[in-house]
Coordinates of C-alpha atoms and ligand atoms in Angstrom, one line a residue:
X1 CA 83.5 18.5 106.7
X2 CA 84.5 20.9 109.5
X3 CA 88.0 21.9 108.5
X4 CA 89.2 25.4 107.8
X5 CA 91.0 25.5 104.4
X6 CA 94.1 27.6 103.7
X7 CA 93.1 30.1 101.0
X8 CA 96.3 32.0 100.8
X9 CA 97.7 35.1 102.5
X10 CA 96.8 38.8 102.9
X11 CA 99.5 39.5 100.4
X12 CA 97.4 37.6 97.7
X13 CA 94.4 40.0 98.1
X14 CA 95.2 43.5 99.1
X15 CA 92.7 46.0 100.4
X16 CA 90.3 46.9 97.7
X17 CA 91.1 43.8 95.6
X18 CA 89.5 40.5 95.0
X19 CA 90.9 37.2 93.8
X20 CA 89.8 33.7 92.8
X21 CA 91.0 30.7 94.7
X22 CA 90.2 27.0 94.1
X23 CA 89.8 25.1 97.3
X24 CA 89.5 21.5 96.2
X25 CA 86.4 21.3 94.1
X26 CA 85.0 24.7 95.3
X27 CA 85.8 27.9 93.5
X28 CA 85.9 30.8 95.9
X29 CA 86.2 34.6 95.4
X30 CA 88.0 36.5 98.2
X31 CA 87.1 40.2 98.6
X32 CA 89.3 42.5 100.8
X33 CA 87.2 45.5 101.7
X34 CA 87.0 47.8 104.7
X35 CA 89.8 46.0 106.3
X36 CA 88.2 42.6 106.2
X37 CA 88.4 39.6 104.0
X38 CA 85.1 38.1 102.8
X39 CA 84.7 34.8 100.9
X40 CA 81.9 33.8 98.6
X41 CA 81.4 31.0 96.2
X42 CA 82.7 32.1 92.8
X43 CA 79.3 31.6 91.2
X44 CA 76.8 34.3 90.5
X45 CA 73.3 33.6 91.8
X46 CA 71.9 34.7 88.5
X47 CA 73.2 32.2 85.9
X48 CA 76.2 30.8 87.8
X49 CA 78.9 32.6 85.9
X50 CA 82.1 33.3 87.8
X51 CA 82.2 36.6 89.7
X52 CA 86.0 36.9 90.1
X53 CA 86.6 38.3 86.6
X54 CA 84.2 41.1 87.5
X55 CA 84.9 44.4 89.0
X56 CA 85.3 45.4 92.7
X57 CA 84.9 49.1 93.3
X58 CA 83.6 51.1 96.3
X59 CA 82.7 47.9 98.1
X60 CA 80.5 46.8 95.2
X61 CA 81.2 43.6 93.3
X62 CA 79.8 43.6 89.7
X63 CA 79.3 40.3 87.9
X64 CA 80.9 40.5 84.4
X65 CA 78.2 38.5 82.7
X66 CA 75.1 40.7 83.1
X67 CA 76.3 43.3 85.6
X68 CA 74.3 42.3 88.7
X69 CA 75.8 44.2 91.6
X70 CA 76.5 42.9 95.2
X71 CA 77.7 44.4 98.4
X72 CA 81.1 42.8 98.8
X73 CA 80.9 43.2 102.6
X74 CA 77.7 41.2 103.0
X75 CA 77.0 39.4 99.7
X76 CA 73.6 41.0 99.5
X77 CA 72.3 42.0 96.1
X78 CA 72.3 45.7 95.4
X79 CA 71.0 45.6 91.9
X80 CA 68.8 43.7 91.8
X81 CA 67.9 43.5 95.4
X82 CA 66.6 40.3 97.0
X83 CA 69.5 38.2 95.8
X84 CA 72.6 37.1 97.7
X85 CA 76.0 35.5 97.2
X86 CA 76.8 32.2 98.9
X87 CA 78.8 33.5 101.8
X88 CA 81.6 31.4 103.5
X89 CA 83.1 32.0 106.9
X90 CA 86.6 33.5 106.9
X91 CA 89.3 33.6 109.6
X92 CA 92.5 35.5 109.4
X93 CA 95.4 33.9 111.4
X94 CA 98.4 36.2 111.2
X95 CA 98.8 36.6 107.4
X96 CA 97.0 33.4 106.5
X97 CA 93.4 33.5 105.2
X98 CA 91.3 30.4 106.2
X99 CA 88.0 29.7 104.7
X100 CA 85.4 27.3 106.1
X101 CA 83.7 25.4 103.4
X102 CA 81.1 23.8 105.6
X103 CA 79.0 21.4 103.7
X104 CA 80.4 22.5 100.4
X105 CA 83.7 20.6 101.0
Ligands
FES1 S1 75.5 35.5 85.7 FE1 76.0 37.2 87.0 S2 74.6 38.7 86.4 FE2 74.1 37.1 85.1

């Protein structure tokens, strides 16, 4: 699948916020930090719990289950290091947020 999928608008996820969106069978968390929107699968690499009910503060996304911490700008693990979120490509077209699901779709 090569399509970009409509994931909402910039009004749905303001700067400093994150939100969950379901794109078909794929659950995604959008993070709006440092003026950019980033998209990740809404699944923690630890034990696959959803990240979206967690906390986003100072560009750090904390999983609510066991408090692993990730850099919301890159998806890289901060605590512990050596982990990473599954990152998805994002394009903003006007107000629309488009996410590329790649092989996930
Ligand atoms: S499932 Fe996210 S820290 Fe354990």
